[in-house]
Coordinates of C-alpha atoms in Angstrom, one line a residue:
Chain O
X1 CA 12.6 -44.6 -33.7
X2 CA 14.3 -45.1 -36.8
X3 CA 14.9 -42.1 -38.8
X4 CA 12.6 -39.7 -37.1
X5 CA 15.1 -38.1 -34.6
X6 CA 19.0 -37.8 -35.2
X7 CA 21.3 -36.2 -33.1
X8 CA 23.4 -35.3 -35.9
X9 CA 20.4 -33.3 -37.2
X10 CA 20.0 -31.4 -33.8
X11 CA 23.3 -29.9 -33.7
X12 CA 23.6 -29.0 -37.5
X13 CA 20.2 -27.0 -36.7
X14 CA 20.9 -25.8 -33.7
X15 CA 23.0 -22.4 -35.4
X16 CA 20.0 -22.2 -38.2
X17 CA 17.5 -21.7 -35.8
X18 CA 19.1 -19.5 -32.8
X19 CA 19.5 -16.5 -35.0
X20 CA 15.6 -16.2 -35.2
X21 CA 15.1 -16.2 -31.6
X22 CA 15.8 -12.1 -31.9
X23 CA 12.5 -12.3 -33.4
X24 CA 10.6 -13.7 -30.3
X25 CA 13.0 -11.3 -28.1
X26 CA 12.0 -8.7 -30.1
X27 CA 7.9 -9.1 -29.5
X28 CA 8.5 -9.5 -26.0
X29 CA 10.9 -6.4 -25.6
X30 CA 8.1 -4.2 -27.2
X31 CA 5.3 -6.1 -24.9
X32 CA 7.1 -5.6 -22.0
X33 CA 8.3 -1.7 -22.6
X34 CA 5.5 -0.4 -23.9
X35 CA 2.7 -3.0 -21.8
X36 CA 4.1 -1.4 -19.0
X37 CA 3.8 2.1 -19.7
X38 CA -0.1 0.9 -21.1
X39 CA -0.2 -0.9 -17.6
X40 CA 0.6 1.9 -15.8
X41 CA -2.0 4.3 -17.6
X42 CA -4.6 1.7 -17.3
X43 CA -3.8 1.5 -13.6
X44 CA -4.4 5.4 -12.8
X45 CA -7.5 5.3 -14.8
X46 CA -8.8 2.3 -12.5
X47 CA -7.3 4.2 -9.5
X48 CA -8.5 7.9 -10.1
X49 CA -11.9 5.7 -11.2
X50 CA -12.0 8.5 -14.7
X51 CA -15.6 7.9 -15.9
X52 CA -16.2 6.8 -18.8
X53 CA -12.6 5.5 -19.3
X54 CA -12.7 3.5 -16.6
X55 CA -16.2 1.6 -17.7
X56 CA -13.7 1.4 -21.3
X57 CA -10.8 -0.2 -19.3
X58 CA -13.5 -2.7 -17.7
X59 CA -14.7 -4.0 -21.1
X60 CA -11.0 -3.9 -22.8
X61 CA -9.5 -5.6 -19.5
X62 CA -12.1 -8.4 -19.5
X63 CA -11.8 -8.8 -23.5
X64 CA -8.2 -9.4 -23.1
X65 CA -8.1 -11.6 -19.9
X66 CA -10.9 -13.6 -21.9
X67 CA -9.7 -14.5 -25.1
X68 CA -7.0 -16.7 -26.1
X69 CA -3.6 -14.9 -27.5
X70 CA -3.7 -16.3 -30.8
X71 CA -7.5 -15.1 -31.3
X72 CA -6.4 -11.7 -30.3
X73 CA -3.8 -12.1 -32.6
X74 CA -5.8 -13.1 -35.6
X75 CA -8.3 -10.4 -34.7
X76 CA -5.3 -7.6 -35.0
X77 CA -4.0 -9.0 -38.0
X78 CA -7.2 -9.0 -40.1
X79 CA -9.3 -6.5 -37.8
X80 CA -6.9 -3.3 -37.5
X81 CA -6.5 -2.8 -41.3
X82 CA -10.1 -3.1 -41.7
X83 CA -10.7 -0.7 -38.9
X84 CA -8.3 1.9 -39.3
X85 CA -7.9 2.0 -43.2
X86 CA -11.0 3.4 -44.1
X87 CA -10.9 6.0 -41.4
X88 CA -7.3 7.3 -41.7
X89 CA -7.3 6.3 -45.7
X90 CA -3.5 3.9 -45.0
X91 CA -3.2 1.0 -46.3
X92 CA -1.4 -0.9 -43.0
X93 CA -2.4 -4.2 -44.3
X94 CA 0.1 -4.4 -46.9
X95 CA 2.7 -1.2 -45.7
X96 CA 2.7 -3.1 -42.4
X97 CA 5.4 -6.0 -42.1
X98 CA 3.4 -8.5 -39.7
X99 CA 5.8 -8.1 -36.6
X100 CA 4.4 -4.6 -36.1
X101 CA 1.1 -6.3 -35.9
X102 CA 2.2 -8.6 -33.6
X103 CA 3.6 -5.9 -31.7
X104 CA 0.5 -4.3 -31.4
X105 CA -1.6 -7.1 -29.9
X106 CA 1.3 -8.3 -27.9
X107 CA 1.1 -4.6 -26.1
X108 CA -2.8 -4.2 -26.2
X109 CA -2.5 -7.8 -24.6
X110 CA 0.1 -6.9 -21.5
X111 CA -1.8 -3.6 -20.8
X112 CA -4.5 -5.5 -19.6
X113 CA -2.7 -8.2 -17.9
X114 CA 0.0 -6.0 -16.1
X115 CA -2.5 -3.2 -14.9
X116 CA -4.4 -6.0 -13.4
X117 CA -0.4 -7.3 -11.7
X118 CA -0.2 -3.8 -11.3
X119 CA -3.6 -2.4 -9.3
X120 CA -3.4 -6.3 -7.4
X121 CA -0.7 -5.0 -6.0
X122 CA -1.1 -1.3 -5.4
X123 CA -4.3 -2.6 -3.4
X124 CA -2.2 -5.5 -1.8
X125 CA -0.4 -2.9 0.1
X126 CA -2.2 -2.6 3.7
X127 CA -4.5 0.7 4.0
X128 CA -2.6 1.8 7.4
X129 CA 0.5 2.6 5.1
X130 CA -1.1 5.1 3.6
X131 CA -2.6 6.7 6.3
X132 CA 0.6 6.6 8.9
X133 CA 2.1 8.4 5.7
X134 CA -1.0 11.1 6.0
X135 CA -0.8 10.8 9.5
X136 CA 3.2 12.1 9.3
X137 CA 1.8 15.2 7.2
X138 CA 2.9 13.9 3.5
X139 CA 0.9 14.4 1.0
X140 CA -1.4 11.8 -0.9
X141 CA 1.2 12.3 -3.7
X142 CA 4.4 11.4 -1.7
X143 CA 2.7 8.9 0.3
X144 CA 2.3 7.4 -2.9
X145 CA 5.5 7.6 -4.4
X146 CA 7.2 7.0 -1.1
X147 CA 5.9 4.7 0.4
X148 CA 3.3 2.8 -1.3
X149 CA 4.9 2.2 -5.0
X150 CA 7.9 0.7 -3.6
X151 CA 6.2 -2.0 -1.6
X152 CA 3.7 -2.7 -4.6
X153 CA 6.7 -2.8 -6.9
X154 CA 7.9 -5.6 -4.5
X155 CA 4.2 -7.1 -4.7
X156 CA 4.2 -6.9 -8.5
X157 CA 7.3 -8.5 -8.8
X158 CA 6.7 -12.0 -8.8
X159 CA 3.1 -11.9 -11.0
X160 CA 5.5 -10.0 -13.3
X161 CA 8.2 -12.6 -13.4
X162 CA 5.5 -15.2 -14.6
X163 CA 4.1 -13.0 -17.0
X164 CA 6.8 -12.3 -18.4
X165 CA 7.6 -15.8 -19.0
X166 CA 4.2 -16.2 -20.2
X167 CA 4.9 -13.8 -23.0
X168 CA 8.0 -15.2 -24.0
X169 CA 6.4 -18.3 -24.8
X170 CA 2.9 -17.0 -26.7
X171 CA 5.5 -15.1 -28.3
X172 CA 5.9 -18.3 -30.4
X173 CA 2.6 -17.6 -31.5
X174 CA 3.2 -14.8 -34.3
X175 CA 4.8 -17.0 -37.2
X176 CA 1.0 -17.5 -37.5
X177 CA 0.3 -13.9 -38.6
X178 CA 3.6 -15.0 -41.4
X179 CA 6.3 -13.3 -38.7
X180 CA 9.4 -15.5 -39.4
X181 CA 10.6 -16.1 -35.9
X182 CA 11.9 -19.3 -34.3
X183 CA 8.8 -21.2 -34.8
X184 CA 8.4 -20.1 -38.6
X185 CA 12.0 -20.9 -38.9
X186 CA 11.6 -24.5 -37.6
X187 CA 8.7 -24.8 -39.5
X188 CA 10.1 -23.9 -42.8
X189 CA 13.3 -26.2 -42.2
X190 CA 11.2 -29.0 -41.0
X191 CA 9.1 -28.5 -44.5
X192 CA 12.6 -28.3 -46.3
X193 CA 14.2 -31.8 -45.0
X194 CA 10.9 -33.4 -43.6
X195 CA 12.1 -34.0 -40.3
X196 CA 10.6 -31.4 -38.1
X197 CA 11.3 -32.9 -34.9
X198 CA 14.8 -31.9 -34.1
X199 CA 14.0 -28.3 -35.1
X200 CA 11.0 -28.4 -32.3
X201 CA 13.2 -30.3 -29.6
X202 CA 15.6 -27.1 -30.0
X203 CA 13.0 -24.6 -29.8
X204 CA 11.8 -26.7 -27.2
X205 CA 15.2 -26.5 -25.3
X206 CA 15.7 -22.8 -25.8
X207 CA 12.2 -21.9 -24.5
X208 CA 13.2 -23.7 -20.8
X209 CA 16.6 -22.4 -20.9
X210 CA 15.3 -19.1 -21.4
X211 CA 12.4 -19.3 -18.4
X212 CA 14.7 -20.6 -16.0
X213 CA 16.8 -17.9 -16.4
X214 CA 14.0 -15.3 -16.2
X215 CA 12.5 -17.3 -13.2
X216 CA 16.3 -17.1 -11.8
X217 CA 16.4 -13.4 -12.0
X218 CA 12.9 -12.5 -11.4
X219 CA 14.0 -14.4 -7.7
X220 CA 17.1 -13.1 -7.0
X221 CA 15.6 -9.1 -7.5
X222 CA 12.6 -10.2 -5.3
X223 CA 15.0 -11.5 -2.7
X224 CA 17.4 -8.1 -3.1
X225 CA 13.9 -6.1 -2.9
X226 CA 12.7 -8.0 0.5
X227 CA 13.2 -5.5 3.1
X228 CA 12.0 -8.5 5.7
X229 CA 14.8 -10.8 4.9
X230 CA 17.4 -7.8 5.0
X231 CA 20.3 -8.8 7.2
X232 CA 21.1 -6.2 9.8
X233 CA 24.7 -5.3 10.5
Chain G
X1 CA -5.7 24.6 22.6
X2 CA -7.4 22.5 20.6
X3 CA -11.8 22.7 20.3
X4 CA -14.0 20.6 18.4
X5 CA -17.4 22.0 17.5
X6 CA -20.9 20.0 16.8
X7 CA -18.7 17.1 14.8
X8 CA -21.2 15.1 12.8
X9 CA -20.0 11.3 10.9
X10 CA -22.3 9.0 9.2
X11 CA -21.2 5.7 7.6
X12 CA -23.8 5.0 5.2
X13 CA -27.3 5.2 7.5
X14 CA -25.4 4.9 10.8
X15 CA -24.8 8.0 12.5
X16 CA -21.1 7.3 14.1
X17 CA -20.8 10.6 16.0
X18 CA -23.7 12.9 17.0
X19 CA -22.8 16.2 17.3
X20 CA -19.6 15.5 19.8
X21 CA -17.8 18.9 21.2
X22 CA -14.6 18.7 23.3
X23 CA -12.0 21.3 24.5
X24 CA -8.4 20.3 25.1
X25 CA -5.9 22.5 26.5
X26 CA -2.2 23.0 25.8
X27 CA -0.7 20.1 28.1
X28 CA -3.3 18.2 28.7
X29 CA -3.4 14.5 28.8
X30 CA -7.3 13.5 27.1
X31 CA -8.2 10.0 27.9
X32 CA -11.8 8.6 25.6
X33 CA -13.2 5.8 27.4
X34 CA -15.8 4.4 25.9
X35 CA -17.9 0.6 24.7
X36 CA -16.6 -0.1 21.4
X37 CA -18.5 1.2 18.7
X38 CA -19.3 4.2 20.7
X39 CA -17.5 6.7 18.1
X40 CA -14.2 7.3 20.2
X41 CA -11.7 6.3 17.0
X42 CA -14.2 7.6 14.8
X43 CA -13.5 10.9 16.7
X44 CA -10.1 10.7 16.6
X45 CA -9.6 9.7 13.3
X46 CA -12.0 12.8 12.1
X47 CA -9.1 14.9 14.0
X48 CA -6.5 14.5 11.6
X49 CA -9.0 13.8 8.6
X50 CA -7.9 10.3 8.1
X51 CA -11.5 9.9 8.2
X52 CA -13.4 12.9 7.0
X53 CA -16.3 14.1 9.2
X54 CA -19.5 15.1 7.7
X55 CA -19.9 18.6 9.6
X56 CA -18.3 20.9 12.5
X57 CA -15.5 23.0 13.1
X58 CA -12.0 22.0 14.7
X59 CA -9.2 24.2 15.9
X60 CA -6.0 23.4 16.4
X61 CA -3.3 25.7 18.0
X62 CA -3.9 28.5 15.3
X63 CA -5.3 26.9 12.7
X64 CA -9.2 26.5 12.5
X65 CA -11.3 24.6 10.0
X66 CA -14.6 24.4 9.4
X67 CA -15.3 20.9 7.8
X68 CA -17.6 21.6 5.0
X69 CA -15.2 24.1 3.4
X70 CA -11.8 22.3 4.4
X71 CA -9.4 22.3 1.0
X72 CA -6.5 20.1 0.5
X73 CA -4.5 23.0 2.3
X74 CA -6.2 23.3 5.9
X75 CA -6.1 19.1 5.7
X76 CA -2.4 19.1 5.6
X77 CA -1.5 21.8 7.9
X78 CA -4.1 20.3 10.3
X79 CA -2.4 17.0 9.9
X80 CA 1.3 18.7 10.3
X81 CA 0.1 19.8 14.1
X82 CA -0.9 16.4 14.9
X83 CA 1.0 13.3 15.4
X84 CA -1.1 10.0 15.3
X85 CA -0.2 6.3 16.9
X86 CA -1.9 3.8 15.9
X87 CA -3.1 0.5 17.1
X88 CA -1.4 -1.9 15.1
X89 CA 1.6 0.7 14.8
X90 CA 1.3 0.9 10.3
X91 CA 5.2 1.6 10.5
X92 CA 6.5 2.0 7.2
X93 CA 7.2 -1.4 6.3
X94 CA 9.9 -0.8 3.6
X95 CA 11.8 1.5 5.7
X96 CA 13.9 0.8 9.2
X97 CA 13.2 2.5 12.5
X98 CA 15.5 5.2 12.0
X99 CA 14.2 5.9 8.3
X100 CA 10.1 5.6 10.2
X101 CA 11.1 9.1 12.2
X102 CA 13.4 10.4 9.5
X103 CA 10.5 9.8 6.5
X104 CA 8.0 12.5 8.2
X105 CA 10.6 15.4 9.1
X106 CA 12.3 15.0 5.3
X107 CA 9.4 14.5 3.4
X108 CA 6.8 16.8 4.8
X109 CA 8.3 19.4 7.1
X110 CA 11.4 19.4 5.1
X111 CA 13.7 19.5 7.4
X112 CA 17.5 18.5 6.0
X113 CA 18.3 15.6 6.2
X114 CA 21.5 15.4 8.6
X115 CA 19.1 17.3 11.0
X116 CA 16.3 15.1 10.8
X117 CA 18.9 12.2 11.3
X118 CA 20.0 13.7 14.5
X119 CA 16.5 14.4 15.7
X120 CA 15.8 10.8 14.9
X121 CA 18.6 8.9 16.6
X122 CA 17.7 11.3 19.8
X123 CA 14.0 10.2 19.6
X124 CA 14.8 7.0 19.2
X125 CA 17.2 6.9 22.2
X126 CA 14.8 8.5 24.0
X127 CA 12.1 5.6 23.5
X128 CA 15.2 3.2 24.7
X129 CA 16.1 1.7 21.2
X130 CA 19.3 2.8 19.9
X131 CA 20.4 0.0 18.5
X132 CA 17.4 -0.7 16.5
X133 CA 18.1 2.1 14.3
X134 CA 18.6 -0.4 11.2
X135 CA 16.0 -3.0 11.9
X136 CA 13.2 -3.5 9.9
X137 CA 9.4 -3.6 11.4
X138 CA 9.2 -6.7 10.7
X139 CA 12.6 -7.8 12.7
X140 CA 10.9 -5.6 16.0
X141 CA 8.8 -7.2 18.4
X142 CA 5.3 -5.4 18.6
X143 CA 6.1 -3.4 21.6
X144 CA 9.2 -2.4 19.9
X145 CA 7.4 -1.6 16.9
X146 CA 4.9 0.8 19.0
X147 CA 8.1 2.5 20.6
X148 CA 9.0 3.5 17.4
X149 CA 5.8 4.4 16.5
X150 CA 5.2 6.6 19.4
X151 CA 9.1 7.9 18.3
X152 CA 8.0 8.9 15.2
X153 CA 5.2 10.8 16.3
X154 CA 7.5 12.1 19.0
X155 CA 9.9 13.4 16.8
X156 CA 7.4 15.7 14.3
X157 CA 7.0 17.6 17.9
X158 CA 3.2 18.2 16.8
X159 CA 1.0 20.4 18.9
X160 CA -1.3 17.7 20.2
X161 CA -0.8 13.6 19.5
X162 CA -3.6 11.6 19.2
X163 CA -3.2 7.8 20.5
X164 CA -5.5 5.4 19.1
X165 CA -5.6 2.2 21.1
X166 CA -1.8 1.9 21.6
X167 CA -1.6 -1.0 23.8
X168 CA -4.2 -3.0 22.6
X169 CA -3.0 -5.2 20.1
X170 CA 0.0 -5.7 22.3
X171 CA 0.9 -9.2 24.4
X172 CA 0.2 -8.2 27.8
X173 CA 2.9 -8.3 29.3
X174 CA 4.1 -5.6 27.1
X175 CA 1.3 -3.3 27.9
X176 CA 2.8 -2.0 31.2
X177 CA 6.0 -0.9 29.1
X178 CA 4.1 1.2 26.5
X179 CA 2.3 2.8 28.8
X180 CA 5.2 3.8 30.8
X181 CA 6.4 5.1 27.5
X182 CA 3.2 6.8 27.0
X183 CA 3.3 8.5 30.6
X184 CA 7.2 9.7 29.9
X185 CA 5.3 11.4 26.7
X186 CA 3.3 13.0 28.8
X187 CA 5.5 14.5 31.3
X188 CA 7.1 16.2 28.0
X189 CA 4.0 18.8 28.3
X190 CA 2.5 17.4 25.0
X191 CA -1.1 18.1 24.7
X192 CA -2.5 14.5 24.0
X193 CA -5.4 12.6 23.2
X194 CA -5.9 9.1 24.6
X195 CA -8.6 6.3 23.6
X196 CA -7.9 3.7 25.8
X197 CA -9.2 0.2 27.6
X198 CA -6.9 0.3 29.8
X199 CA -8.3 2.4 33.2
X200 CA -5.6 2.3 35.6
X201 CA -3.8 4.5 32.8
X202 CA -7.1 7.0 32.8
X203 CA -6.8 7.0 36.2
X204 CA -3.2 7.9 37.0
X205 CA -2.3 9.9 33.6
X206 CA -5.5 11.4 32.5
X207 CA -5.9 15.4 33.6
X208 CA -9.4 15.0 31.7
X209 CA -11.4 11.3 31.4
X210 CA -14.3 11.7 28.4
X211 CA -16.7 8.6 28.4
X212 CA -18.1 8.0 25.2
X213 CA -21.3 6.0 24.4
X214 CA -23.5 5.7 21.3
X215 CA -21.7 8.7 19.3
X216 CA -21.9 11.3 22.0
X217 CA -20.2 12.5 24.9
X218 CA -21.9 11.3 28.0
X219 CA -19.7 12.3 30.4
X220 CA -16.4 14.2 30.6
X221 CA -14.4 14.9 34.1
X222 CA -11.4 14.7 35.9
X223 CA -10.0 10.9 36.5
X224 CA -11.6 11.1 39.9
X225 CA -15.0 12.3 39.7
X226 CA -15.6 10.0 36.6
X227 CA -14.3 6.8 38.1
X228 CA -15.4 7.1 41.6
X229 CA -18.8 10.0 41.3
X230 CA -20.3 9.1 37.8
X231 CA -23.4 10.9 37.4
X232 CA -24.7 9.4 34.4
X233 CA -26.7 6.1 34.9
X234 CA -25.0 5.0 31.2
X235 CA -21.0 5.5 32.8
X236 CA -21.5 3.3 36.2
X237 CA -22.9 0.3 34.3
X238 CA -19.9 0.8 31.8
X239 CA -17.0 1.3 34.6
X240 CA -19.1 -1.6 36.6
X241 CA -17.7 -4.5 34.2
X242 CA -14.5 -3.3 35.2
X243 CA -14.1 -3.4 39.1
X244 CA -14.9 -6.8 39.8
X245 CA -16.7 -6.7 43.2
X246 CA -15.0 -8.6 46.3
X247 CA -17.7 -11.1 46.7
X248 CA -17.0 -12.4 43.7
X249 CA -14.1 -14.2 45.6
X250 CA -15.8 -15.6 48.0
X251 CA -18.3 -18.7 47.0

């Protein structure tokens, strides 16, 4: 390969780049909080079927689900200034550091995808729940909370686990937008010594390491949350 | 005891129950017979307002409602006097036979907890399945599953429970069982409402046999006159597929 990959190279990196991995963590801390909390509002809307919301949460769900991440990222970065500027008379396109756009389209982008996870599974759970919790004399209300978010939370759980893994990685979209995360940093030391491979075989290396163990821990909560696997005493 | 008046129930164009009137009293055992699609689960399940009906009046014990003005309040306290038992048994999935009795009594009568334990483990005793207070649904067997079903609706001690097909999605050979169980219910004085395939349980539990057909009530009678002195046309060709005549043995 001659002087395109060196080993030497890889471990001399290896502590440059790490420290910009908070960056990536960072995006997908925000998108996973706050998404959730979006999820979740976008999921009552689609439950309690609120007019004209709910034809809102239609279009925005469909937008989101249909475009790719770095579009929607693009879109944010150039499109909220020009939209919200005028009207509120800021100036976010230059107070703004990019990250907070990034965190922006990173949450508009999991409260589509985890109200979907999140009404999949509220409706994966079988009707005759919720009407043996009727037929006890509970309420709609504890029924709910009882009975049927517990079983979709076990539903949800593995579509979550892969989202969340999904984020991680389009995470390493936003040095894009000029966000200096992993990526940018790779990119910048690549430009510095002109070998970029090593930096991207370490980025590389810390995306799997990082899925596996997400994957690892999305699992072992799913098994802990399986009531059919429970061992009896 | 418990009176329904002129219940009406439309899906869409199709007119489910037609005006269907029935009076229970306190301790008696109601069996619906009845084709399928003939309304008999659509009438039960109009009872406790798992399904809404589209007009009529019910009274429970003390409590009367007419439909078209029933608030979220009358729904509940009609569902508190009524236990339900259903087909496929919709135990609580994520919670284990003890916790199935307990959720009811805790959540919506508010009885405390320690209590509603003790009333559980009795119940659950009672149905012969002490030690399967911890197991999960889906570690029972289905006729263990409808015990415990049949527990928990044993255990609210409602004024009238209404049985919807308990046996049927059962093996066979576990029918006889759950209908023993269902018998022992009734010796308790429960006021109860059967809909049922399975006649030799009209016949030998029922005080009152209703024969359903088509959304109304063709027929209603004690177990007797039904099975053996129909007088509708409509409820001998019905009970006919079910005694198979002796020259059918003989080639």
């Amino acid at each position: 390969m001659g002087d395109l990959f060196s080993a030497d190279r890889l471990v001399e990196e290896f502590p440059k780049l790490i420290p910009y991995l908070i960056e990536n963590l960072k995006v997908l801390l925000w998108a996973t909080v706050f998404g959730v909390i979006l999820g979740l509002l976008i999921t009552g809307v689609r439950m309690k079927k609120i007019p004209i919301l709910y034809q809102i949460t239609v279009v925005y769900i469909s937008f989101m689900r249909g475009t790719p991440m770095l579009v929607q990222l693009l879109l944010i970065y150039y499109g909220l200034p020009a939209f919200i500027d005028p009207i509120l008379g800021t100036n976010i396109s230059r107070e703004w550091p990019p990250i907070l756009f990034a965190y922006t389209t990173f949450i508009l982008n999991q409260g589509a995808f985890l109200s979907s996870i999140f009404y999949g599974a509220i409706k994966g759970v079988p009707s005759g729940q919720f009407e043996a919790g009727l037929s006890v004399g509970m309420t709609k209300l504890q029924t709910f909370r009882r009975i049927i978010a517990p079983m979709a939370v076990r539903i949800a759980l593995p579509p979550f686990g892969s989202d969340f893994v999904g984020v991680f990685h389009n995470a390493s979209l936003v040095y894009v937008i000029g966000v200096v995360d992993i990526m940018g940093r790779a990119k910048s030391i690549g430009s510095a010594t002109g070998h970029v491979l090593e930096a991207y075989v370490i980025v590389a290396l810390l995306f799997i390491i990082f899925s596996m163990g997400a994957r690892a821990l999305f699992g072992f909560v799913g098994n802990k949350l399986d009531y059919a696997n429970i061992k009896v005493r | 005891m418990l009176e329904i008046k002129h219940i009406r129930k439309s899906f869409g164009r199709n007119e489910v129950l037609k005006d269907v009137s029935l009076n229970v009293k306190k301790g008696e055992v109601v069996v619906i017979l009845g084709p399928s699609g003939s309304g008999k689960t659509t009438l039960l399940r109009c009872l406790n307002f798992l399904e809404k009906a589209d007009s009529g009046e019910i009274t429970i014990g003390n409590k009367n409602v007419v439909i078209q003005n029933a608030g979220r309040k009358d729904i509940l306290d009609l569902r508190r006097k009524t236990g339900f038992v259903f087909q496929n048994y919709n135990l609580f999935a994520n919670k284990t036979a003890l916790e199935n009795i307990m959720e009811g009594l805790v959540t919506a009568r508010k009885v405390p907890k320690k209590d509603a334990r003790n009333i559980a483990e009795e119940t659950l005793k009672w149905v012969g399945l002490h030690d399967k207070a911890d197991y999960y649904p889906s570690q029972l067997s289905g006729g263990q599953q409808q015990r415990v079903g049949i527990a928990r609706a044993v255990a609210l001690n409602p004024e009238v429970i209404l049985f919807d097909e308990p046996t049927s999605a059962l093996d066979p050979e576990l029918v006889g069982e759950i209908l023993e169980l269902i018998k022992k219910v009734a010796t308790k004085g429960i006021t109860m409402i059967v809909v049922t395939h399975e006649m030799t349980f009209a016949q030998d539990v029922a005080d009152k046999v209703i024969f359903m057909d088509g959304g109304v009530v063709v027929e209603e009678g004690a177990p007797k006159e039904i099975f053996y002195r129909p007088k509708e046309e409509r409820t001998k060709q019905f009970l006919a597929k079910f005694i198979i005549p002796d020259n059918m043995y003989y080639i």
